XYZ file of C-alpha atoms in Angstrom:
344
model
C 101.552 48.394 42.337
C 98.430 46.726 43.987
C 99.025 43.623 45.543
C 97.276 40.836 47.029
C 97.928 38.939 50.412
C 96.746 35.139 50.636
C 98.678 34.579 53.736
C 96.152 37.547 55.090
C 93.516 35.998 54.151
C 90.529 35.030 56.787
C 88.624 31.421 56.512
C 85.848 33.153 55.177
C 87.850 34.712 52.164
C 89.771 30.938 52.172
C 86.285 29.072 51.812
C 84.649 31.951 49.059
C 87.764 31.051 46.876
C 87.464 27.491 47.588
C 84.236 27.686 46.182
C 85.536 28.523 42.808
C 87.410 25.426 42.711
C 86.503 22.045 40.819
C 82.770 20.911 42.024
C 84.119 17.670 42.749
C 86.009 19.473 45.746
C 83.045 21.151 47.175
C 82.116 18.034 49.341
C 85.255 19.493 51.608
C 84.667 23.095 52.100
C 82.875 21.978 55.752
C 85.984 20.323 56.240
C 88.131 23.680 55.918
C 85.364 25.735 57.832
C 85.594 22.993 60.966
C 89.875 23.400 60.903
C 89.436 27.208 60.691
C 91.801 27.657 57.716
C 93.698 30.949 56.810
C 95.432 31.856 54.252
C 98.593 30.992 55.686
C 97.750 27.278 56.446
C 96.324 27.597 52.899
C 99.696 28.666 50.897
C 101.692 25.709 52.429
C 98.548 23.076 52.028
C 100.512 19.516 50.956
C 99.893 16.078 50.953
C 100.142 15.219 54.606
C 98.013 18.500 55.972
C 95.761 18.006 53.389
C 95.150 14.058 54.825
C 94.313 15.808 58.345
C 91.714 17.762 56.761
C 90.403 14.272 55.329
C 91.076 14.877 51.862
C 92.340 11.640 50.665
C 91.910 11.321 47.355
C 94.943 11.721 45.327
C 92.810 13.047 42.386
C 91.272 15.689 44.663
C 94.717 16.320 46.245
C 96.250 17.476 42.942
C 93.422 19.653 41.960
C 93.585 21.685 45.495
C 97.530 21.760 45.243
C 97.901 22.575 41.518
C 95.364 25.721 42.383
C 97.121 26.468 45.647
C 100.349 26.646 43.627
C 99.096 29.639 41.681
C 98.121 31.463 44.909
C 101.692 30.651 45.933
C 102.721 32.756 42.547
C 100.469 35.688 43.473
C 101.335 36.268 46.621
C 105.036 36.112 46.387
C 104.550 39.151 44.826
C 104.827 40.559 41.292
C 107.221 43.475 41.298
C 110.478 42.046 40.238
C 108.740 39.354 38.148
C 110.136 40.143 34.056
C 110.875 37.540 31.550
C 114.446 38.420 32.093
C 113.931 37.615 36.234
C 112.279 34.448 34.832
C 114.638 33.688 32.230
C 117.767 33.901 35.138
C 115.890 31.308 37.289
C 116.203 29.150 34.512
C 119.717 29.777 34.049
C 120.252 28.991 37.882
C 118.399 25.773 37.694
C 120.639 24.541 34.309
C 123.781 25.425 36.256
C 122.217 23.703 39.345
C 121.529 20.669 37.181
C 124.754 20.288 35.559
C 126.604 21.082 39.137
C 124.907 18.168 40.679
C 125.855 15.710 37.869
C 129.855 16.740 37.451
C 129.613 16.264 41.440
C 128.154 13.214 41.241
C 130.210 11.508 38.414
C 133.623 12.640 40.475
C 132.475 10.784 43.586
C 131.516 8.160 41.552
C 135.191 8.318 40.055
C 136.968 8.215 43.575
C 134.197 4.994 44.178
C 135.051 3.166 40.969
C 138.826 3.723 41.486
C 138.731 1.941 45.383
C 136.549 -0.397 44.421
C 138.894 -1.583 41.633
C 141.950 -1.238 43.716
C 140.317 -4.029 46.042
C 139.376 -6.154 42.930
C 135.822 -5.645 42.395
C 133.788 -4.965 39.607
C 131.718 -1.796 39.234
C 127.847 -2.181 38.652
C 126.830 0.095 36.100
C 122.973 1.715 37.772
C 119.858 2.478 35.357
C 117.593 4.473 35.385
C 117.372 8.128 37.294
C 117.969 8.743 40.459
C 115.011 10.859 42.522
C 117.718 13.103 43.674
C 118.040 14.370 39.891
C 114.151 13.544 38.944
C 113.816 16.732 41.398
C 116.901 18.886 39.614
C 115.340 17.723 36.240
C 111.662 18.616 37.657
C 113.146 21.986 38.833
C 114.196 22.978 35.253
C 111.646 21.980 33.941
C 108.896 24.050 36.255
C 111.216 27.315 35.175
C 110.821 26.273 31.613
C 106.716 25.990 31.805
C 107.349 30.115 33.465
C 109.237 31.402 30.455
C 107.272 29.990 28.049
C 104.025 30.851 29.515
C 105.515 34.528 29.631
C 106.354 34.057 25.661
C 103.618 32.927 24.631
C 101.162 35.646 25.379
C 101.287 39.910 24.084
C 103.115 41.525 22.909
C 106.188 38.385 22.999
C 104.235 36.175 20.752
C 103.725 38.953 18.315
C 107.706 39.067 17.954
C 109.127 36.343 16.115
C 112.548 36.550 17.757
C 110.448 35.270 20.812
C 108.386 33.162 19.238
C 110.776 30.845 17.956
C 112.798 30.960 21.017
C 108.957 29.588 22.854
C 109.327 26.750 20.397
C 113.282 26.068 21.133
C 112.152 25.893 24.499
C 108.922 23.710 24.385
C 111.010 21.094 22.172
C 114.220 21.150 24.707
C 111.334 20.601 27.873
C 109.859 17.817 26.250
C 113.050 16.345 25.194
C 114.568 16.742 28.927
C 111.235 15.037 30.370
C 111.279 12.100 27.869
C 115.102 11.604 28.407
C 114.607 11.430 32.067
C 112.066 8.684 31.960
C 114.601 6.616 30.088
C 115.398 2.848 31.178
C 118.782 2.766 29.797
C 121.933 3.235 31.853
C 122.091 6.348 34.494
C 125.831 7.781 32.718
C 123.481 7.242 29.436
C 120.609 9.899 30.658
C 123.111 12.552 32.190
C 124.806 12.665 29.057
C 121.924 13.188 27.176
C 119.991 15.477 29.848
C 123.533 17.349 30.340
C 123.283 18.283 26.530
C 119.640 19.212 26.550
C 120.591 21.390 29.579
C 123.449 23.169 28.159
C 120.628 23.853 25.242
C 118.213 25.521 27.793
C 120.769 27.310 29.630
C 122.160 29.146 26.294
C 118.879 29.632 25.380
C 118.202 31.370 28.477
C 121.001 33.838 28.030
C 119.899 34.400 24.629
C 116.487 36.548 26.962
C 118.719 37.622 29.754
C 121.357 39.622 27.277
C 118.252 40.778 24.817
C 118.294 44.342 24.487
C 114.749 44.305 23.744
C 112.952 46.231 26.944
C 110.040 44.488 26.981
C 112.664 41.621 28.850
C 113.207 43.928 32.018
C 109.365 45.359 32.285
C 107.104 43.559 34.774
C 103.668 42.683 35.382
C 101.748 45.266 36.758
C 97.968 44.633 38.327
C 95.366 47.327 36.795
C 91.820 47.452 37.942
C 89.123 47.982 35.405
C 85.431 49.315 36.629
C 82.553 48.873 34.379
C 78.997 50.173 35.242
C 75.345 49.482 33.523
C 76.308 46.668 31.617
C 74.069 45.534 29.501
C 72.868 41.662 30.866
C 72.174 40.131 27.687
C 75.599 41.249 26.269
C 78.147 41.249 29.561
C 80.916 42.620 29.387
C 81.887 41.274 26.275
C 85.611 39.644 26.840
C 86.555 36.645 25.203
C 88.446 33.777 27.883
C 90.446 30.809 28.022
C 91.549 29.015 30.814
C 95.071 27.438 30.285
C 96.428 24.017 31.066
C 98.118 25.787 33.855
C 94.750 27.487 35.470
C 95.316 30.484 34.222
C 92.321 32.652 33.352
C 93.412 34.772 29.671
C 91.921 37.609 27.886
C 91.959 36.722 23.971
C 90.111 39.502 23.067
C 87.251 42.309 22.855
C 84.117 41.811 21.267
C 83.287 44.897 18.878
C 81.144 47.773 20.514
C 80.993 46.085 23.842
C 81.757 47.807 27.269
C 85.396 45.992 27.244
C 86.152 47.231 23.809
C 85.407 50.967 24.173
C 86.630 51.000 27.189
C 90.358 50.222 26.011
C 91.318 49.143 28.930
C 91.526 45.271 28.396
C 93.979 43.609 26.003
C 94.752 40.102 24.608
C 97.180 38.193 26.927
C 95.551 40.128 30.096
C 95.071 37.291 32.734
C 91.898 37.968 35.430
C 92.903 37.618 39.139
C 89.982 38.781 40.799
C 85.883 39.922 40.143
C 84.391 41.971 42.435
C 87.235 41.823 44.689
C 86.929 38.322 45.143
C 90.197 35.975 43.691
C 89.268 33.600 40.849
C 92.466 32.125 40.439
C 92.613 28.361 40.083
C 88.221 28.698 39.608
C 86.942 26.692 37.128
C 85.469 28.604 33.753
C 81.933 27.970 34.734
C 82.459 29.528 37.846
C 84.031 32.823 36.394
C 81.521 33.538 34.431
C 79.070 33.205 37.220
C 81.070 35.922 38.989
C 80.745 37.878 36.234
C 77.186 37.945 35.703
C 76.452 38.230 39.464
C 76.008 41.861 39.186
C 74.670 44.457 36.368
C 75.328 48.087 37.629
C 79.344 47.477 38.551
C 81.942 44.886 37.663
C 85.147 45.305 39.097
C 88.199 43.288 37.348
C 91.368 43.058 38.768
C 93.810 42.065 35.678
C 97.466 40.736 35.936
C 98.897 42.888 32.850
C 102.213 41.571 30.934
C 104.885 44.762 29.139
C 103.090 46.525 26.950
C 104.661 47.482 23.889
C 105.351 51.563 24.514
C 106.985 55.025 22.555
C 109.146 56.786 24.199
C 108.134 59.423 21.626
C 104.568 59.768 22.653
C 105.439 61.028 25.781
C 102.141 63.078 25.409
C 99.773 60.259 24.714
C 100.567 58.609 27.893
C 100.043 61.853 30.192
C 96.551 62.218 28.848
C 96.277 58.291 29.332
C 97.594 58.717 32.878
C 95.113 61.755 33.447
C 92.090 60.202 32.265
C 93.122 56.801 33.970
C 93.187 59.138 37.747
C 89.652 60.655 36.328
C 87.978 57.345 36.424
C 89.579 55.633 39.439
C 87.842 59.190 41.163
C 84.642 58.138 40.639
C 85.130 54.609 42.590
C 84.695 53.976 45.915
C 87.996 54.562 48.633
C 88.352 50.666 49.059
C 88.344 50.003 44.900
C 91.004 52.633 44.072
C 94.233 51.125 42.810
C 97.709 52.639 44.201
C 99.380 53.375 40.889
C 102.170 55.658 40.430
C 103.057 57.073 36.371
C 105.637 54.405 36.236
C 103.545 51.597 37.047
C 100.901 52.291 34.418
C 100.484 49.859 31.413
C 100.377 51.106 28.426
């Protein structure tokens, strides 16, 4: 499977993508061409570095970092990411959570006991600590992943899945809002220790599915198309999630898109024209996409497709006509597929 490199990238390719970004963030691209930044300095951008590149505005500072985050996603690389892989992080950061409480309440036992011993009185603390504000923030990060994996094709077609995305959205919410609690600290870790347990068997419930869809991963497919009409584009339907996340939601009829079959609802676009358009704003996308007429090159982050063993035919003459048109592009715009990789 393709895959992309930000940490490769030079500050040319780091200011073209940082043109994508808000408008409001534009005012700093001479900053990043002045500091020379790569796409290594880019991946691990934070607060403090992002103050030496005078970006000071915390408004600013969140756009840039919430975009850099999904760059950080991309180029950790997508071959072992599956909603089960996904769905075991989760797990990991329950357990993680509920191991850092049960420690925490038996020191606190061994503290209450001296202190009582010498005759004092033990205060009772509100409120969270920041120690599990991170654990909680942890779980909670996982969570967003599975449920942004459930909630696209073909899992939000199933209604197993689908009401598991729900479970999991309500338990989230219910963790956040229990965190955020002024009432005493034994008071939210009982609480968040229940809603945990909740997320953790819920988890288990994707990791032991025998569903296959659980185990496939994303795959990255390129999709050429050529003479394209300019009043009409391409003809793909978008939106751009809460997360920054550009999604296909469909075709329209007769377009270039639609009889080409190659595009389907829940695809997510990572790049146009070889150029990465993650974290871009929509206006900006579909400026990239009308930049040129004869070729449009779309990169597309593909989730399991739903597949029959039984049409073992289907797919060989999908395969062969797949290699027939990735022929006719140019060395540098083939994509390194093998069968196995192939969505379906």
């Amino acid at each position: 499977m393709e895959v992309i490199r930000i940490s490769n990238w030079s500050n040319l390719q780091v200011l073209d993508w940082f043109e994508g970004l808000d408008e409001s963030l534009h005012r700093y691209i001479e900053h990043l061409r002045v500091a020379d930044l790569i796409g290594e300095q880019l991946l691990v951008l934070n607060t403090e570095s992002l103050h030496t590149l005078h970006i000071n505005l915390v408004g600013h500072q969140e756009l840039i970092l919430d975009a850099v985050s999904l760059l950080q996603q991309l180029d950790n690389g997508l071959g072992s990411d599956t909603l089960q892989s996904r769905s075991i992080c989760l797990n990991c950061r329950c357990r993680a959570f509920r191991s850092s409480i049960n420690s925490r309440r038996r020191d606190a036992d061994d503290e209450v006991g001296e202190m009582l011993v010498g005759g004092k009185i033990p205060q009772l603390k509100q409120g969270s600590t920041n120690h599990l504000l991170r654990l909680a923030g942890g779980v909670l990060e996982e969570g967003k992943q599975v449920i942004l994996w459930l909630e696209r094709s073909p899992f939000n077609g199933k209604p197993e899945f689908r009401e598991i995305r729900t479970k999991l959205v309500r338990l989230c919410y219910e963790l956040s809002v229990t965190m955020q609690q002024s009432v005493f600290a034994c008071v939210i870790e009982d609480a968040s220790l229940a809603i945990c347990c909740e997320i953790e068997t819920t988890a288990d419930g994707i990791i032991q599915s025998s569903d296959p869809l659980v185990v496939q991963p994303v795959t990255l497919e390129r999709v050429c198309f050529r003479d394209i009409d300019p009043a009409h584009g391409i003809g793909i339907f978008i939106k751009v999630t809460f997360e920054g996340h550009h999604v296909v939601t469909g075709t329209r009829a007769g377009s270039v898109a639609s009889k080409s079959r190659r595009i389907t609802s829940g695809d997510e676009l990572i790049a146009v024209n070889g150029r990465t358009v993650i974290g871009w704003t929509l206006s900006s996308l579909v400026s990239a996409l009308k930049e040129k007429h004869d070729q449009v090159t779309l990169l597309l982050r593909k989730r399991p497709q739903i597949f029959s063993s039984s049409s073992s035919y289907s797919f060989m003459m999908k395969l062969r006509e797949q290699e027939q048109r990735d022929r006719r592009l140019p060395m540098s715009l083939r994509p390194n597929l093998r069968s196995d990789e192939l969505s379906g």
